[in-house]
C-alpha positions in Angstrom: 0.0 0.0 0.0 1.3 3.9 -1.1 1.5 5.5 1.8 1.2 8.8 0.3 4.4 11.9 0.5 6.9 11.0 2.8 9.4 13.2 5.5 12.6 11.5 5.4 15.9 12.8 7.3 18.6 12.3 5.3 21.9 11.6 7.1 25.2 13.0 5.5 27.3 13.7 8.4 31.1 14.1 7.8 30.4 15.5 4.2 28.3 18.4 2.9 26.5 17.9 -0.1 27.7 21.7 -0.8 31.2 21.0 -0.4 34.0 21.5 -2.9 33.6 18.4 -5.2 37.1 17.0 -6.1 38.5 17.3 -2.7 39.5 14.9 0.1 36.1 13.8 1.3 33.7 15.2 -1.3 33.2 13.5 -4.3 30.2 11.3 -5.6 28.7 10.8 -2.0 27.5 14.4 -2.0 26.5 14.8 -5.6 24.3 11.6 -4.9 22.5 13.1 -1.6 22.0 16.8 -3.5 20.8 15.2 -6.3 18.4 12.5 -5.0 17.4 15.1 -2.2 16.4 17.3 -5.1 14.0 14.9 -7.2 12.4 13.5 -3.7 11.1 17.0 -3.6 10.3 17.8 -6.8 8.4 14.5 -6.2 6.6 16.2 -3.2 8.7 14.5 -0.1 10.2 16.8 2.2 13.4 16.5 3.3 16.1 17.1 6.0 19.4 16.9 5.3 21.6 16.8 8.2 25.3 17.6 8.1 28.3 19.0 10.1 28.8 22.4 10.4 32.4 22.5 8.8 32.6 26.4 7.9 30.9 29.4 8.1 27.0 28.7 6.4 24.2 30.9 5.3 22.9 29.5 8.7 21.9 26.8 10.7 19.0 25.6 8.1 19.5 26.6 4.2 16.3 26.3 1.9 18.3 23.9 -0.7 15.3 22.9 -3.3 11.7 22.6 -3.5 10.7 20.5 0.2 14.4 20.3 0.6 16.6 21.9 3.8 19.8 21.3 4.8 20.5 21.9 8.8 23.9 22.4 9.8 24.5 20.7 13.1 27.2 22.7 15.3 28.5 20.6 17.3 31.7 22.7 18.6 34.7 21.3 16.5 34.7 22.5 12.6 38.2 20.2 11.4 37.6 16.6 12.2 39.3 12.9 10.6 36.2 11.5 10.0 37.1 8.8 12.7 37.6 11.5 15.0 33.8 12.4 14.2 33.1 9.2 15.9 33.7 10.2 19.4 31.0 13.5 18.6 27.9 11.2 18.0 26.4 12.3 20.9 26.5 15.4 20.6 25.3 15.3 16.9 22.2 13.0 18.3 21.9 16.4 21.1 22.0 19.0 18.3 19.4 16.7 16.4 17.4 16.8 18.7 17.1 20.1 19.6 16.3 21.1 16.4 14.0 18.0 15.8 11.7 19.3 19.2 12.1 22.8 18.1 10.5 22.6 14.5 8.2 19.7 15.6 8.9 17.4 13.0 8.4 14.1 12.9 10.2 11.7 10.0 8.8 8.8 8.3 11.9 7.2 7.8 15.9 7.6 7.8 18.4 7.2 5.1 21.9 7.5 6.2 24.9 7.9 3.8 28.4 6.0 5.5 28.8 4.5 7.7 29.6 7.5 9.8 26.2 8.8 9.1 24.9 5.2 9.6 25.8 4.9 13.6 23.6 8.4 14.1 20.8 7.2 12.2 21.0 3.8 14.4 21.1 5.5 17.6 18.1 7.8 16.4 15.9 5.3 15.1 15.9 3.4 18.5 15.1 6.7 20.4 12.1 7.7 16.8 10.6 3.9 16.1 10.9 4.2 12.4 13.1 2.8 10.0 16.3 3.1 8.4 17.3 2.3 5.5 21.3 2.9 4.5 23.5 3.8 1.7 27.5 3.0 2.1 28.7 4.0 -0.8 32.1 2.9 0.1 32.9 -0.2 1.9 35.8 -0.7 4.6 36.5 -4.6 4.5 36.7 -3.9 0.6 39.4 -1.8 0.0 41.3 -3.4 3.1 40.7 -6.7 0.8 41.7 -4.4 -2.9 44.7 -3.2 -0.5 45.4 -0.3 -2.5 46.3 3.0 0.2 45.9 3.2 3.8 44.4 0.4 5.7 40.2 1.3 6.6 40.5 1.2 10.9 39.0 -1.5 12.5 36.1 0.8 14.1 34.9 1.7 10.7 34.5 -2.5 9.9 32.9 -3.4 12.9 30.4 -0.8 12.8 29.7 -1.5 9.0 29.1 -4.8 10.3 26.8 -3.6 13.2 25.1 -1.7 10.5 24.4 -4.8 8.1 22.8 -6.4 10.8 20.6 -3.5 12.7 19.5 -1.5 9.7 15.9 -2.5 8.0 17.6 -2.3 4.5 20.7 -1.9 2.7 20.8 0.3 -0.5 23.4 -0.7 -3.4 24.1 0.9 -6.3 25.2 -2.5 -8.3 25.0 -5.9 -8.2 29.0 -6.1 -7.4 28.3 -4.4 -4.3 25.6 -6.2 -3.6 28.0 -9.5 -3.8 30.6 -7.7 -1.5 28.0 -6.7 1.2 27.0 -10.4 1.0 30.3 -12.0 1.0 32.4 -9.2 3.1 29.9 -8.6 6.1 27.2 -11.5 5.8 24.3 -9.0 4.3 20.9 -11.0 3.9 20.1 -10.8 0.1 16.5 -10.0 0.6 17.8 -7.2 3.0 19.4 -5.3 -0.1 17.7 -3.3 -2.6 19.7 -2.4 -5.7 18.9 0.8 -7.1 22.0 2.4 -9.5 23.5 5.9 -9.5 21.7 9.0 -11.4 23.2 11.8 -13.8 21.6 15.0 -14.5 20.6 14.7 -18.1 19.7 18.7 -18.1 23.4 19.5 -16.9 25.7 16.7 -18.6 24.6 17.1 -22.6 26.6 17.1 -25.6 28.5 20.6 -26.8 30.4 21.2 -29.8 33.9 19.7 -29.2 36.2 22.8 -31.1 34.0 25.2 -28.8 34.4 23.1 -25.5 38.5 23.0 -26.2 38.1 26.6 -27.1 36.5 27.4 -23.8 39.2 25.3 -21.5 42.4 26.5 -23.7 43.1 23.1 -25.0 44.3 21.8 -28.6 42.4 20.9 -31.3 45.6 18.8 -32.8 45.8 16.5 -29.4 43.8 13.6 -28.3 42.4 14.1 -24.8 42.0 11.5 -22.1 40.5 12.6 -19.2 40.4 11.6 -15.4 37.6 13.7 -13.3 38.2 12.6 -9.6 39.1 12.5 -6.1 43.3 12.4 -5.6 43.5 9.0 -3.5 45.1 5.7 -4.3 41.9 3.8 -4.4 40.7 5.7 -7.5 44.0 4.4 -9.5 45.3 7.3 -11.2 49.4 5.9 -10.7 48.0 2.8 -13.3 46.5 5.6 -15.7 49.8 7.3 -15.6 51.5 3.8 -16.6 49.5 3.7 -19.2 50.4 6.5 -20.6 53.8 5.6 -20.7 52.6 2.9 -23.0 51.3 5.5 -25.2 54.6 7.4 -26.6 55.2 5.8 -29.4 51.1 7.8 -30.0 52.3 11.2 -30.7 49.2 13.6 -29.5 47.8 12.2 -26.9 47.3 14.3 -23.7 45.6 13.4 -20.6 43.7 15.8 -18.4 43.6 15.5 -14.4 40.6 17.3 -13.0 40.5 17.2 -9.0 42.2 16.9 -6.1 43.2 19.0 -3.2 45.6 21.8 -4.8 49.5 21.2 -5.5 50.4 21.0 -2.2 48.6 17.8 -1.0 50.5 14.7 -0.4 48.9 12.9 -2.8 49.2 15.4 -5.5 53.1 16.0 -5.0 52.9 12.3 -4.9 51.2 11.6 -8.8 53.7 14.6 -9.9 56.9 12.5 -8.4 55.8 9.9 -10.7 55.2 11.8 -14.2 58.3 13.3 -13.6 59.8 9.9 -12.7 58.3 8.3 -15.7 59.3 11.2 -18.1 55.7 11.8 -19.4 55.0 15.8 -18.1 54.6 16.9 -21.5 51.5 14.9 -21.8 49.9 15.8 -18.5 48.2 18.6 -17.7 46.5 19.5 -14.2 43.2 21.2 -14.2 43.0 21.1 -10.8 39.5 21.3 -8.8 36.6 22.1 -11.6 32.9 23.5 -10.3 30.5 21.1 -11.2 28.5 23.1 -13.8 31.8 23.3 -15.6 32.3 19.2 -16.0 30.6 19.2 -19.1 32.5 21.6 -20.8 35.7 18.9 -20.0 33.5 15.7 -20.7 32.6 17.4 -24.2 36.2 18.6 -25.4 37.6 15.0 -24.4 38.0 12.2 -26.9 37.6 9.6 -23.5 37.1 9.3 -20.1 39.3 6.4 -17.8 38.1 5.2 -14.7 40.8 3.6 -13.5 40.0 3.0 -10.2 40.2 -0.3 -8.2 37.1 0.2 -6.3 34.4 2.1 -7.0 30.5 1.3 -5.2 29.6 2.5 -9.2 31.4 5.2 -11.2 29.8 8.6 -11.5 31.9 10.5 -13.6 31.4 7.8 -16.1 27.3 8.3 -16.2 28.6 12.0 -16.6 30.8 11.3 -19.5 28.5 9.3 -21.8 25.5 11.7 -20.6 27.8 14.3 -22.3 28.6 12.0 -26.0 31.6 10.4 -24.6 33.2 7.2 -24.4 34.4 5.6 -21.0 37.4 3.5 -20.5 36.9 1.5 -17.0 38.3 -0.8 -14.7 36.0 -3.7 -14.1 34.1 -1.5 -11.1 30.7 -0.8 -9.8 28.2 -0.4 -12.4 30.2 0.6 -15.3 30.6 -3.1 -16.5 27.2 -3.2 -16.7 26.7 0.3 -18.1 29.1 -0.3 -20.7 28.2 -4.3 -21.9 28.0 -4.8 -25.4 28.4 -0.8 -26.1 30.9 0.2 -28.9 31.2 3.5 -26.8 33.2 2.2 -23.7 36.1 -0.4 -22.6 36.1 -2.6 -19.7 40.0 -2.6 -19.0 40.8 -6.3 -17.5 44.1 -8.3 -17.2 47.2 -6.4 -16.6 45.5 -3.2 -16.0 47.7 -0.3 -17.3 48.4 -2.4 -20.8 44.3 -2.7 -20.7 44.0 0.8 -20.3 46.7 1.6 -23.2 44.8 -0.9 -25.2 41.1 1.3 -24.4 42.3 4.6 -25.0 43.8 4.0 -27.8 40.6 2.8 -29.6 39.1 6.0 -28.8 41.7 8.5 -28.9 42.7 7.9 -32.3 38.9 7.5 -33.6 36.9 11.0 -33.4 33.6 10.3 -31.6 31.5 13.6 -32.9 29.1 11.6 -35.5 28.2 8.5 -32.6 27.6 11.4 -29.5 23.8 11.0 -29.5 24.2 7.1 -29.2 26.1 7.3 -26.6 24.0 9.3 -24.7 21.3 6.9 -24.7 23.0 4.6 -22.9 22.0 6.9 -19.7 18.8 7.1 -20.7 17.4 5.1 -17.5 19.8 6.7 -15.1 18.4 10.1 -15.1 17.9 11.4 -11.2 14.1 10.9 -11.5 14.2 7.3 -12.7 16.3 7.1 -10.3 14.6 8.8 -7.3 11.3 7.1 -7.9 13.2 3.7 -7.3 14.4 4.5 -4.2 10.9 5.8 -3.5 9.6 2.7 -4.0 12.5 0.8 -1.4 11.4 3.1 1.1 7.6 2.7 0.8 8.9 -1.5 1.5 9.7 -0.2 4.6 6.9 1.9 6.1 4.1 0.4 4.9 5.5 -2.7 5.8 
């Protein structure tokens, strides 16, 4: 049975879906929330997004969309590791409150986003009596298991575990993560709903290619690859680099680096140690951190997006790229093999991973990709935010009308 508009508090804790995309902690976690949290309300839902108050805001509540606020919850400290947001949970759960008794609200249900976010929302749906339903996006015990970067703590697996076994239902964005949830922490299969990641088809379309180049200063003469993406080890930009040290014998070719932190972040001196250690500086270029509105601008003027990450819960920027006409290059993560099957417009990169990733880009850099661009498009044509919205819609109405 419908049960009609729902009030759902969304739980984002440790990352603001306003925050600087391309940095440390905010990547496709906080596009997800703004963007979901967006077509629940165009769909009529109200809700509350709760996050920590990391910098000066507009205020404690911001109107974001239509039936959509997000509440800053002050709770002393503004810098915090995201384990050292642990030891705050109670005074998150007091600031909740507070607000929750002063506005009068009452919530249908909770959705919490990591597993950070996941240990308020269990606390709180104990003290409320209504469900929770929870979105990891990343998962601990796997990269520990990919072993790519620094070891996930212990605190962070056992209360992913805690979480699998509490929560009322489990939200993946693929079937792979599905699998790892099941095989990593012991997740009931009929606990987990599967509902993929969205793209805004209004925002990522197709533009000319000459003007999009023209626009960033880039050459018409070059082939460009391009990575759009958080600066972390997990994401696998050192086995795009190898690869294109594979390329040289390819005169042209350019990759494009959008993200990261700024020049003087570890992991940024880090990646430049290595082109300059591998002799390819000629053919990298650094945009640095991009606002979002102008990702399509870089999508359009590139011949190819790689993902070349080891893990991935699905692969945004790859939804992005073909929303925009162009061809993605992946590792074998998240949803993009799925996205991707039996598509002439994208490369699933497996085997020895940087020769699999020379081997992709090169049967797309040196092919142009203007005449194919609505084609490729289509292949998001069920991922818009709506589609998906409505889906997740109809995992939460399993929940409180059950």
């Amino acid at each position: 049975m419908k049960k009609g508009k729902l009030h759902i508090a969304m739980f984002c804790i440790h990352s603001s879906p306003l925050g600087e995309l391309g940095t440390k902690d905010t990547g496709g976690m906080s596009v997800y929330v703004r963007e979901l949290s967006r077509q629940l309300g165009h769909q009529g839902h109200r809700v509350d997004i709760f996050t920590h108050l990391q910098a000066d805001s507009d205020g404690p509540v911001v109107s974001l969309y239509e039936n959509v606020r997000l509440i800053y919850l002050d709770i002393g400290c503004r810098k915090l590791s995201k384990v050292a947001l642990h030891g705050y949970l109670s005074h998150f759960q007091r600031e909740l409150e507070a607000f929750r008794e002063r506005e009068n609200v009452h919530y249908d249900l909770i959705h919490s986003h990591y597993w950070l976010s996941g240990c308020l929302a269990d606390r709180c749906q104990q003290q409320w009596g209504i469900p929770h339903i929870i979105s990891f996006h990343t998962l601990g015990a796997v990269k520990n298991h990919v072993g790519t970067g620094p070891q996930e703590p212990d605190i962070r697996i056992a209360h992913e575990q805690q979480l699998v076994d509490n929560c009322q239902r489990i939200l993946a964005p693929s079937e792979r993560e599905k699998g790892y949830l099941i095989q990593h922490y012991g997740a009931l299969a009929e606990r987990i709903g599967v509902v993929p990641c969205g793209v805004d088809t209004d925002l990522f379309k197709p533009m000319d290619m000459a003007t999009a180049r023209e626009n960033l200063g880039l050459s018409s003469g070059e082939s460009i690859v391009l990575y759009v993406g958080r600066f972390e080890a997990m994401k696998g930009l050192d086995r795009l680099l190898r690869a294109m040290t594979l390329l040289r014998h390819h005169r042209g070719i350019r990759l494009v680096i959008v993200g990261g932190d700024g020049q003087q972040a570890p992991e940024s001196k880090r990646l430049k140690r290595l082109i300059k250690k591998w002799d390819i500086e000629e053919v990298v270029t650094f945009a640095g951190r991009v606002e979002h509105a102008l990702l399509p601008t870089y999508y359009s003027a590139a011949d190819l997006l790689v993902v070349p990450s080891y893990y991935e819960s699905f692969g945004m920027v790859g939804l992005e790229a073909l929303a925009c006409g162009t061809p993605v290059v992946s590792t074998p993560v998240g949803g993009m093999p799925s996205v991707l099957k039996d598509s002439p417009f994208g490369y699933v990169a497996t085997g020895k991973i940087p020769e699999a990733l020379a081997k992709g880009i090169e049967s797309f850099a040196l092919d142009p990709k203007d005449p194919a661009v609505d084609r490729i498009r289509d292949l998001t044509l069920n991922y818009s935010w709506s589609c998906v919205a409505s889906a997740i819609v109809d995992q939460y109405e399993t929940l409180v009308s059950g």
